Protein backbone atom coordinates (compact mmCIF):
# COMPACT_ATOMS: atom_id res chain seq x y z
CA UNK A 1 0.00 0.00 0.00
CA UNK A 2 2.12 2.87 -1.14
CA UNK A 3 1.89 6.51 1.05
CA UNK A 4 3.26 9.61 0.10
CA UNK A 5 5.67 10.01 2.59
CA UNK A 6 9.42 10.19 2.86
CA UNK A 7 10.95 7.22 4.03
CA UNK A 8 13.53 8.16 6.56
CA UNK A 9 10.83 10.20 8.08
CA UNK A 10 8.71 7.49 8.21
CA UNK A 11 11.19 5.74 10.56
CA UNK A 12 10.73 8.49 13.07
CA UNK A 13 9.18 7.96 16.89
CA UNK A 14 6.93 11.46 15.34
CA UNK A 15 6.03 10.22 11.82
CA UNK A 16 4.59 7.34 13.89
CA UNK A 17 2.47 8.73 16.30
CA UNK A 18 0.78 11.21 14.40
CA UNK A 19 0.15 8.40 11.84
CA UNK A 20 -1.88 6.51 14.72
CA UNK A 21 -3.83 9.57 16.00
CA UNK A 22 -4.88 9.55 12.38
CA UNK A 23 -5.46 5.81 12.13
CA UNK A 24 -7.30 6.16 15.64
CA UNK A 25 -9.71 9.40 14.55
CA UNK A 26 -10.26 7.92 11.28
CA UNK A 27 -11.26 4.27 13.49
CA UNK A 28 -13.95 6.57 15.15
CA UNK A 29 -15.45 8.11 12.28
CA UNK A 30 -15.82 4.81 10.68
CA UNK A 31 -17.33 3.30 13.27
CA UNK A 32 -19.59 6.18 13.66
CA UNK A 33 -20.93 6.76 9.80
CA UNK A 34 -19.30 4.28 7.76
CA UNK A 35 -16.56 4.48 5.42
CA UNK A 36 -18.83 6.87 3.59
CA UNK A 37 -18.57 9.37 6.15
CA UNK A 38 -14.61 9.48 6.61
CA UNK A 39 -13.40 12.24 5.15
CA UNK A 40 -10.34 13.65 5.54
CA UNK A 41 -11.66 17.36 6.77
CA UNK A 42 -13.06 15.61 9.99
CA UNK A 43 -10.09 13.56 10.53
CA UNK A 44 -7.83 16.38 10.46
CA UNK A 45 -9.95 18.38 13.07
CA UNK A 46 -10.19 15.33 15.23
CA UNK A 47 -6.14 15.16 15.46
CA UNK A 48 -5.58 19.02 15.10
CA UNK A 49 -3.87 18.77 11.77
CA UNK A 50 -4.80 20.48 8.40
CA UNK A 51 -6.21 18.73 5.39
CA UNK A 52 -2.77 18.73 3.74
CA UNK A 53 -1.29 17.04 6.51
CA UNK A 54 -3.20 14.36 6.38
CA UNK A 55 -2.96 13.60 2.61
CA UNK A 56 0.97 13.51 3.95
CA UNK A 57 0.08 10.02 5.47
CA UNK A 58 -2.51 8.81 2.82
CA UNK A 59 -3.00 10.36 -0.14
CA UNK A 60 -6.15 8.71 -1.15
CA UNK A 61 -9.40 8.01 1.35
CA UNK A 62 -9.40 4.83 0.22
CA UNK A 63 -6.00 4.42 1.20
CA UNK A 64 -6.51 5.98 5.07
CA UNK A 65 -9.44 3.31 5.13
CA UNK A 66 -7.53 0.44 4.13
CA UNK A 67 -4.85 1.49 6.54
CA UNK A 68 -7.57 0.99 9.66
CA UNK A 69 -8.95 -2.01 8.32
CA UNK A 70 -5.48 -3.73 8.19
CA UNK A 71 -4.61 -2.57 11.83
CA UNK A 72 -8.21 -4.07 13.29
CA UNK A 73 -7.26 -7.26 11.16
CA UNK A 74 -3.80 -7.07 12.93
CA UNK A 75 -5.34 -6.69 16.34
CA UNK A 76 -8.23 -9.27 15.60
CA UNK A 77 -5.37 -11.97 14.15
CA UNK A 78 -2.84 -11.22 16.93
CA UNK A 79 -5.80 -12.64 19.75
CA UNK A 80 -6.59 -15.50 17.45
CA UNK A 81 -3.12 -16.56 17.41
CA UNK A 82 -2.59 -16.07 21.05
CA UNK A 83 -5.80 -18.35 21.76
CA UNK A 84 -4.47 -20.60 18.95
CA UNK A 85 -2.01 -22.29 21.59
CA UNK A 86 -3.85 -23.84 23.88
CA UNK A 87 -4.36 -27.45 23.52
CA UNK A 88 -8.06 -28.24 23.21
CA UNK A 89 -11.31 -26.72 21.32
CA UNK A 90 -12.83 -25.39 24.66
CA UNK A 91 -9.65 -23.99 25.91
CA UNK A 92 -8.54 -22.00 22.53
CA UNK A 93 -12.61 -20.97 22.44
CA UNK A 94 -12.28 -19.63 26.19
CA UNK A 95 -9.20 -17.51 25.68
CA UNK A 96 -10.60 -16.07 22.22
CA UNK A 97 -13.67 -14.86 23.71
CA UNK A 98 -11.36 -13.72 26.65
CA UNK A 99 -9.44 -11.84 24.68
CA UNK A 100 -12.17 -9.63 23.25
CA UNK A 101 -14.10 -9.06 26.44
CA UNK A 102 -10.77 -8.08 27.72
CA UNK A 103 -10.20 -5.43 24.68
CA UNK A 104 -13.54 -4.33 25.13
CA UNK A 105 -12.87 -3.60 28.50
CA UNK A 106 -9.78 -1.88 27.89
CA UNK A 107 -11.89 0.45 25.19
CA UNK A 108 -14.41 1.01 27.48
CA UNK A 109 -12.12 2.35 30.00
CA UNK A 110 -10.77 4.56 27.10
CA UNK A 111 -7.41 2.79 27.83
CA UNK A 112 -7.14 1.54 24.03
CA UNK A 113 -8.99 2.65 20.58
CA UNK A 114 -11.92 0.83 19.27
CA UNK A 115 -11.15 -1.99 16.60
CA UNK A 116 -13.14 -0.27 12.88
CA UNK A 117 -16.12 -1.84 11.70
CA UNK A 118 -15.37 -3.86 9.28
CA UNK A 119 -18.53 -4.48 7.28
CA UNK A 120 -18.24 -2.08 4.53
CA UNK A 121 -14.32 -3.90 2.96
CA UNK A 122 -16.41 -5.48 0.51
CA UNK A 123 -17.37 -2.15 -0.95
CA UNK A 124 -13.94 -1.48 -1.21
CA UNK A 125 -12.33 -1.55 -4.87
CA UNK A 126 -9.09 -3.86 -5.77
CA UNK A 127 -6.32 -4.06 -4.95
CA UNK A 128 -7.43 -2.82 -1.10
CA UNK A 129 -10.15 -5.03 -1.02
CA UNK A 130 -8.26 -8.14 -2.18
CA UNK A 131 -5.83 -7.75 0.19
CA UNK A 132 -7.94 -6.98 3.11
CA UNK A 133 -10.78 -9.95 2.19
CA UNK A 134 -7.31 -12.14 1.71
CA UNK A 135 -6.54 -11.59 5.53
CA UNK A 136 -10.25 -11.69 6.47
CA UNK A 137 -9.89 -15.19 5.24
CA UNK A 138 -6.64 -16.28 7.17
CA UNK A 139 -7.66 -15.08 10.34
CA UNK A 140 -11.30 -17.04 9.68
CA UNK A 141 -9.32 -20.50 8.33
CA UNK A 142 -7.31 -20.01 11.90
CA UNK A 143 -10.50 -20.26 14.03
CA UNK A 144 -11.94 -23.09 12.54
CA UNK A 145 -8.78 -24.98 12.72
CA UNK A 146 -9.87 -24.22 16.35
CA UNK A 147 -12.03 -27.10 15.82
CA UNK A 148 -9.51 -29.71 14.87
CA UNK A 149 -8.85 -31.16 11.66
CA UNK A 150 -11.82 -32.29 9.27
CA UNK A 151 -12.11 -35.76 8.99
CA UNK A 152 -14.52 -35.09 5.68
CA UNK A 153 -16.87 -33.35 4.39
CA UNK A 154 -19.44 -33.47 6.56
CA UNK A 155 -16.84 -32.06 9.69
CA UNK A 156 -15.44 -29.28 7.60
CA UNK A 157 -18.33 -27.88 6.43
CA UNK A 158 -19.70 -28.46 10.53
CA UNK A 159 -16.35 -26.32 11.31
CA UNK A 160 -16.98 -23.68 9.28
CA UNK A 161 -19.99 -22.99 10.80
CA UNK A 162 -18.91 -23.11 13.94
CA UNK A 163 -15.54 -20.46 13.33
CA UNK A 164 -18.55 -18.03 11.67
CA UNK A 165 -20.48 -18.31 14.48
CA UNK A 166 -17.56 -17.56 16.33
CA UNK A 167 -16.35 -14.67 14.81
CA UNK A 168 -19.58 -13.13 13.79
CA UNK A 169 -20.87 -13.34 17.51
CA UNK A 170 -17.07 -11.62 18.74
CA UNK A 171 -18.31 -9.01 15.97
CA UNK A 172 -21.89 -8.54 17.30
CA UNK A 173 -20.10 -8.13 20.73
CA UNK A 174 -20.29 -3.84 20.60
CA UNK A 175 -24.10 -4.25 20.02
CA UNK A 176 -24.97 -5.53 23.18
CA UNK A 177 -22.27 -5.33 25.43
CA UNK A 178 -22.07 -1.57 26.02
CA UNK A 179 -25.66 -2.17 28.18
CA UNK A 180 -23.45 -3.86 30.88
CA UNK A 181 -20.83 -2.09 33.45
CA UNK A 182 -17.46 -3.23 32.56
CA UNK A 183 -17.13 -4.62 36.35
CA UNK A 184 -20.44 -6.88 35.00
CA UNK A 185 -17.93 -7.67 31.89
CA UNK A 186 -16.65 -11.31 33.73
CA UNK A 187 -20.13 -12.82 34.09
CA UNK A 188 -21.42 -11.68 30.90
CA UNK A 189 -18.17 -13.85 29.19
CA UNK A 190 -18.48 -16.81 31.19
CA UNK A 191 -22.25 -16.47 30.08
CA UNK A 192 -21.29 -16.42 26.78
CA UNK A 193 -18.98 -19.21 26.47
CA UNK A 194 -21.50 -21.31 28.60
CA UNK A 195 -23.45 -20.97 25.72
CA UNK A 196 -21.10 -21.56 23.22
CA UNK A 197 -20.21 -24.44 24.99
CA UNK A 198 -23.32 -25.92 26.04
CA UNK A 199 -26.03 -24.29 24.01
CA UNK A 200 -29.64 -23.66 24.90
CA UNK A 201 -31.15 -27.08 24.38
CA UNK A 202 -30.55 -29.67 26.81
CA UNK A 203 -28.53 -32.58 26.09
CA UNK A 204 -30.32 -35.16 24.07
CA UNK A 205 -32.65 -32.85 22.70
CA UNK A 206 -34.15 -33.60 19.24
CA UNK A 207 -34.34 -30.79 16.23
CA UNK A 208 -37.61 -31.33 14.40
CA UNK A 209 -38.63 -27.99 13.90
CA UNK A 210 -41.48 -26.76 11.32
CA UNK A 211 -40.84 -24.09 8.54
CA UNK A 212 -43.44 -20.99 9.42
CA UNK A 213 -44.92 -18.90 6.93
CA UNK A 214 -42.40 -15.89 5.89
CA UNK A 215 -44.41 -13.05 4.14
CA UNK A 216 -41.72 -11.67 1.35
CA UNK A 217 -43.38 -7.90 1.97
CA UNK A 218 -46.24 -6.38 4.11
CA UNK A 219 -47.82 -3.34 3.81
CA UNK A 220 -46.62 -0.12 1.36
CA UNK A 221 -43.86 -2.91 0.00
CA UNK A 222 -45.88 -4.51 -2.51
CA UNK A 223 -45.28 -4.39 -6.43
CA UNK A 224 -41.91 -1.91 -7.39
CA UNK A 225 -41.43 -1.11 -3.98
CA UNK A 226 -40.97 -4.85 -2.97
CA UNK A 227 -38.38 -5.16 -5.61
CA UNK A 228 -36.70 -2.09 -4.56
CA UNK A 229 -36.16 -3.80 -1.38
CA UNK A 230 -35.42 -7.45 -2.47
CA UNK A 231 -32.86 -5.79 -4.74
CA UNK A 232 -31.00 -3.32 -2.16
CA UNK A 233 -31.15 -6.07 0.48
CA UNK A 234 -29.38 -8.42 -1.41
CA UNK A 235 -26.45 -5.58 -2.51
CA UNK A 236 -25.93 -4.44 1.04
CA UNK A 237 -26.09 -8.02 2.06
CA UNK A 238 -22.96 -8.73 -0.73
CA UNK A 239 -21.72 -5.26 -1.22
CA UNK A 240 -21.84 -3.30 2.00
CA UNK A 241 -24.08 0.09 2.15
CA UNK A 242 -21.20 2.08 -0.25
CA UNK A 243 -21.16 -1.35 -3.04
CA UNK A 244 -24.89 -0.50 -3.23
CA UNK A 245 -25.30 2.83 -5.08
CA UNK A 246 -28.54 3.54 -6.74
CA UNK A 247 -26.93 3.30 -9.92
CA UNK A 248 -26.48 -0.27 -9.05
CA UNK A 249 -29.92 -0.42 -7.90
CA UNK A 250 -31.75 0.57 -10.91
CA UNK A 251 -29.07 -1.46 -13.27
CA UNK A 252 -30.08 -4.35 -11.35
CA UNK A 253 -34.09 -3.91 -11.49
CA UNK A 254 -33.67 -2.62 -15.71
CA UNK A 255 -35.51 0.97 -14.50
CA UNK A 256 -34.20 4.95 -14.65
CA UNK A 257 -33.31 6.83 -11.91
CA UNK A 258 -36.11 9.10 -12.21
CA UNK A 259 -38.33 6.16 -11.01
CA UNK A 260 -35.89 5.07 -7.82
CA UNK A 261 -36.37 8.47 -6.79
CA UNK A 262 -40.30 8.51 -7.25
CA UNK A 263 -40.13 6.03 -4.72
CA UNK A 264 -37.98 7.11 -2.46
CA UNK A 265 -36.11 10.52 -1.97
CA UNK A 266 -32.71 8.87 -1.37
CA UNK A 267 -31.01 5.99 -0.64
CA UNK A 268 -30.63 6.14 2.67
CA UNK A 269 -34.63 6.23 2.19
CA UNK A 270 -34.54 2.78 0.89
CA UNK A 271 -32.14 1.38 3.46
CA UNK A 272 -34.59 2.39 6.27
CA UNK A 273 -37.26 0.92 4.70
CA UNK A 274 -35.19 -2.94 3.86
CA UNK A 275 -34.30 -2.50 7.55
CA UNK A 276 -38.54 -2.15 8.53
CA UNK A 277 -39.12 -4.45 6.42
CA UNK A 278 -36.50 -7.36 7.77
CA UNK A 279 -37.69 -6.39 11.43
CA UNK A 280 -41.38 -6.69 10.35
CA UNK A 281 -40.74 -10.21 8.56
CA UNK A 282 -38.37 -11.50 11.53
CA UNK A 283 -40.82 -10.67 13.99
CA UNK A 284 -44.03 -11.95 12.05
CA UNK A 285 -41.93 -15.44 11.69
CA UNK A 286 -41.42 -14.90 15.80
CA UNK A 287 -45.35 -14.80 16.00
CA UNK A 288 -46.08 -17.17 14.57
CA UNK A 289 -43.58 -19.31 16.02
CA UNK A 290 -45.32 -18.49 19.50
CA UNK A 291 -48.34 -19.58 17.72
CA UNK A 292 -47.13 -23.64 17.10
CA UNK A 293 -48.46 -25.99 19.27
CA UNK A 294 -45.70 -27.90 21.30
CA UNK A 295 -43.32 -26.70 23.31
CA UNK A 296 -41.39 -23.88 23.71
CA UNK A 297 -38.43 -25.54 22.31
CA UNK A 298 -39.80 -26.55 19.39
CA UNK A 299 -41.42 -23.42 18.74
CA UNK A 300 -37.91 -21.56 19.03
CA UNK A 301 -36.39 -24.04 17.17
CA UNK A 302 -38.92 -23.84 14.04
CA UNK A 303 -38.43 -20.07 14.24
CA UNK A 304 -34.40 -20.45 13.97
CA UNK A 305 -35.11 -22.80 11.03
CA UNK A 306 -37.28 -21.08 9.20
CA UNK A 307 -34.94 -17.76 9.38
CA UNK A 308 -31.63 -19.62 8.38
CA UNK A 309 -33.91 -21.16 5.36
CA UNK A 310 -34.45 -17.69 3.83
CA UNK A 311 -30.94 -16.44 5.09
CA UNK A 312 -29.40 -19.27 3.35
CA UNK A 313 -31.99 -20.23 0.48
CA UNK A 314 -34.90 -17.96 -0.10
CA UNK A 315 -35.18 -14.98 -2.79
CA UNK A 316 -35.49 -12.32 -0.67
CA UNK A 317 -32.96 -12.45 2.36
CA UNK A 318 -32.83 -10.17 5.62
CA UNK A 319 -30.86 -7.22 5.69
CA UNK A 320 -27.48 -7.88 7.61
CA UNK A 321 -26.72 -5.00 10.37
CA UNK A 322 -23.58 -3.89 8.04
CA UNK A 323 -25.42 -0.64 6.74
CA UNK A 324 -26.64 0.16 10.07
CA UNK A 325 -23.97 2.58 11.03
CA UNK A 326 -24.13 4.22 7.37
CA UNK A 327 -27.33 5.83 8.27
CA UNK A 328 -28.43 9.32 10.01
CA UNK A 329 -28.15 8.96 13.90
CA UNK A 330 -31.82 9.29 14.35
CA UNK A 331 -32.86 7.04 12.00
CA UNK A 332 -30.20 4.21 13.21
CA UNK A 333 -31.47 4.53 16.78
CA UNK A 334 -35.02 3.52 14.82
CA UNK A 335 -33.20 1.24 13.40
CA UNK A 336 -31.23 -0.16 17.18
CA UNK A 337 -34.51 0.12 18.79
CA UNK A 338 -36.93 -2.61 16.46
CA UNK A 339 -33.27 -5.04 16.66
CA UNK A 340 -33.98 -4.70 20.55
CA UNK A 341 -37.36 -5.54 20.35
CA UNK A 342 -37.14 -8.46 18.49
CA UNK A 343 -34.03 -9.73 20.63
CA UNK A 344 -36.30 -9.19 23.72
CA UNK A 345 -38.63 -11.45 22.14
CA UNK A 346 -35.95 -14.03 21.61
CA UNK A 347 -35.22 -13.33 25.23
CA UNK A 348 -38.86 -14.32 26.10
CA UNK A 349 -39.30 -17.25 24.10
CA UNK A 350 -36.12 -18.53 25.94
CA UNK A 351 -37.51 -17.52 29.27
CA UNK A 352 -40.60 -19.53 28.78
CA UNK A 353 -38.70 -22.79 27.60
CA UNK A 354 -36.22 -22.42 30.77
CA UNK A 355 -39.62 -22.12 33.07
CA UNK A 356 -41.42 -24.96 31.15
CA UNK A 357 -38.02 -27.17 31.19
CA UNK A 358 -37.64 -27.76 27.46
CA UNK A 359 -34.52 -25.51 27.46
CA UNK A 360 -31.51 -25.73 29.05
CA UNK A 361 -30.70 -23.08 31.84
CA UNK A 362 -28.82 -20.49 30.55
CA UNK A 363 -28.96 -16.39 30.32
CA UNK A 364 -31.47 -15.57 28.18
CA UNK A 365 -30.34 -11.93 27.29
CA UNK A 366 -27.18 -13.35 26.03
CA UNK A 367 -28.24 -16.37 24.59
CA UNK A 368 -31.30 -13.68 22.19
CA UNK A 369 -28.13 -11.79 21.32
CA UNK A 370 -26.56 -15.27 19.56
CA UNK A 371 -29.66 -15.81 18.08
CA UNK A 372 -29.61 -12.20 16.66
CA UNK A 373 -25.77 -12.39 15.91
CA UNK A 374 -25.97 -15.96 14.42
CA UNK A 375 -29.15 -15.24 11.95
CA UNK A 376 -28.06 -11.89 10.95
CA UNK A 377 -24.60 -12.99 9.85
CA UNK A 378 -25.74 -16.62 8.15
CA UNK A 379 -26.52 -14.88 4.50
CA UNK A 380 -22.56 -15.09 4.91
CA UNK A 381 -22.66 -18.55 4.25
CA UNK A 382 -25.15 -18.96 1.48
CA UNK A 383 -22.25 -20.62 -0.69
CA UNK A 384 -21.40 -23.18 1.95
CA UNK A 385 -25.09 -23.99 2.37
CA UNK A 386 -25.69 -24.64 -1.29
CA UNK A 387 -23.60 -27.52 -1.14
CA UNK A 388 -26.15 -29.24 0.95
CA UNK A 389 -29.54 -30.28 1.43
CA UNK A 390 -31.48 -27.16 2.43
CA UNK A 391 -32.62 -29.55 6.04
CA UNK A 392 -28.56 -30.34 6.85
CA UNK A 393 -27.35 -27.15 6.01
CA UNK A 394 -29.77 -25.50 8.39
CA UNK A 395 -30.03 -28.14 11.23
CA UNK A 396 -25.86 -27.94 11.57
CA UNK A 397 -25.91 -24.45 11.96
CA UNK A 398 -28.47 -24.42 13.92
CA UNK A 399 -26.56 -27.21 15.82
CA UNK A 400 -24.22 -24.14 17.00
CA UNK A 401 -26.96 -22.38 18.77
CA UNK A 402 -28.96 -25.52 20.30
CA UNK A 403 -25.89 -27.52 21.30
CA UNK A 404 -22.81 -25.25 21.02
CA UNK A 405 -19.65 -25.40 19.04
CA UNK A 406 -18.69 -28.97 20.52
CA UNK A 407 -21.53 -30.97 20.37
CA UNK A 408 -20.89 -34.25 18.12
């Protein structure tokens, strides 16, 4: 990644730390409106510099954004490889999760910088994105050899789901964590990794869930607004909130720009409404989950199952959280709010198995935020799942949140 700067300078105890104040105001902003709201005017405020002085360091955005992304990758590789040495699946799972909480906690005491979102690399154009996607990868492929080797098929593809789960639920960690004190920060890990290690079904516990009805719009969204949203979902989903412009948009769906904006007065518009309309479908599926007869395993089961089947199969997906911080603060905490409910209701459903005795004790807060985690990041793995039967594919990733990551 070549910078504009002079090389013996570089080399300098100065040169480097203004080049992490940068890297550490630009980690903010990103974290706070997306890659598309870096810009190099704010950053320079942030760290007291002018514009010019920036460009010094990077001379492109995309450059200054790559730069973060490679030194969250670093941070997120260096406590995979620490965990990486201890001597059993449970162990190396333990001090992964440890590590994080522990970095959270060091954030939270504003004793380190925030590791950057790193939803929108996909958006990204190559070489940046190659690279970056390249080191995704590695640091993935080193948490599912977590897991031990594959024996076939069958185990690999059962690994892979479990490192996603893994990582994706590390990820989801700054959605739900910031609700607890960092002195609470202890319990809520060993919470977690209860669950990762046990799950939420009790041992023995058959999967035979049902596949509930999943409306593909409601309301306003039928006709050319329903395709609007199948169509942006699916770019965001793939592309991040920058990889889907509107020009993309209306290439996709064969229509002008004049009628995208009939519809909706910008894109951030249309974002909004895929994010309603996920919300609304998730927690329609919920209801009528509640609605099964049998118990209240069964019913959260058949809920799960019936999510990862349109995650990993249907036509029109759910919108992953990736463009979520992309968005105008009012509208995200919209946006934060409807997650919340439907976690709560997650939360409930668990609640009433753990009273009833059909699932296994366990928190429930924490356990709804796997759920959430798990089904919002599965569209990930739409590839993997296609080499399957739609039933296996879904029952063994299920098989991470009803029996954890160990179960046989």
């Amino acid at each position: 990644m070549a910078e504009a700067v002079d090389l013996d300078e570089a080399k300098t105890p100065r040169f480097h730390e203004k080049r992490e104040r940068i890297l550490d105001a630009a980690t903010l902003l990103i974290n706070r409106r997306g890659l598309k709201g870096l810009t190099f005017v704010d950053v320079a405020e942030k760290v007291g510099l002018n514009t010019t002085s920036v460009t010094y360091y990077f001379r492109r955005k995309e450059m200054l954004a790559a730069a973060v992304l490679h030194r969250t990758l670093d941070r997120i590789e260096a406590m995979a490889d620490a965990a990486a040495v201890e001597t059993t699946p449970q162990a190396r799972v333990r001090a992964y999760v440890t590590a994080n909480f522990d970095l959270h906690a060091r954030v939270a005491l504003l004793q380190e910088t925030p590791v950057a979102i790193i939803s929108d690399v996909r958006a990204m154009k190559p070489p940046l994105r190659t690279e970056l996607l390249d080191r995704y990868l590695t640091i993935f492929r080193k948490l599912r050899a977590y897991f031990g080797s594959p024996g076939d098929d069958r185990q690999r593809a059962l690994s892979t789901a479990r490192a996603h789960a893994l990582l994706q639920n590390m990820f989801w960690l700054s959605a739900w964590l910031p609700e607890y004190g960092v002195e609470d920060y202890p319990r809520a890990r060993d919470r977690l990794i209860d669950i990762f290690e046990n799950g939420f079904a009790p041992s023995g516990a058959n999967w035979s869930p049902v596949v509930l009805p999943v409306p593909k719009t409601t309301g306003h969204s039928q006709g050319m607004p329903g395709h609007y949203l199948r169509t942006a979902t699916e770019l965001i989903n793939e592309r991040g909130y920058r990889g889907a412009s509107v020009d993309e948009i209306v290439a996709q769906l064969n229509v002008t720009k004049g009628s995208f904006y009939h519809h909706h007065d910008a894109k951030d518009d249309l974002v909004l409404d895929c994010f309603r309309q996920s919300h609304l479908r998730t927690a329609l599926v919920q209801q009528a989950g509640i609605a099964l007869e049998g118990d209240h395993l069964h019913r959260l089961s058949s809920v799960i199952a019936t999510l990862l089947g349109v995650q990993f199969f249907g036509d029109f997906p759910l919108l992953r959280s990736t463009a979520l911080q992309a968005l105008p603060g009012e509208w995200r905490s919209d946006v934060i709010e409807q997650s919340g409910r439907i976690a709560r209701r997650f939360a409930g459903m668990l609640i009433d198995g753990i009273n009833e005795g059909t699932v296994r004790g366990c928190d429930p807060l924490i356990a709804s935020q796997v759920v959430m985690a798990s089904l919002n990041a599965a569209y990930d793995l739409k590839k993997w799942a296609s080499g399957m039967a739609a039933e296996e594919a879904v029952a063994l990733y299920a098989s991470t949140l009803t029996h954890g990551l160990f179960a046989d």
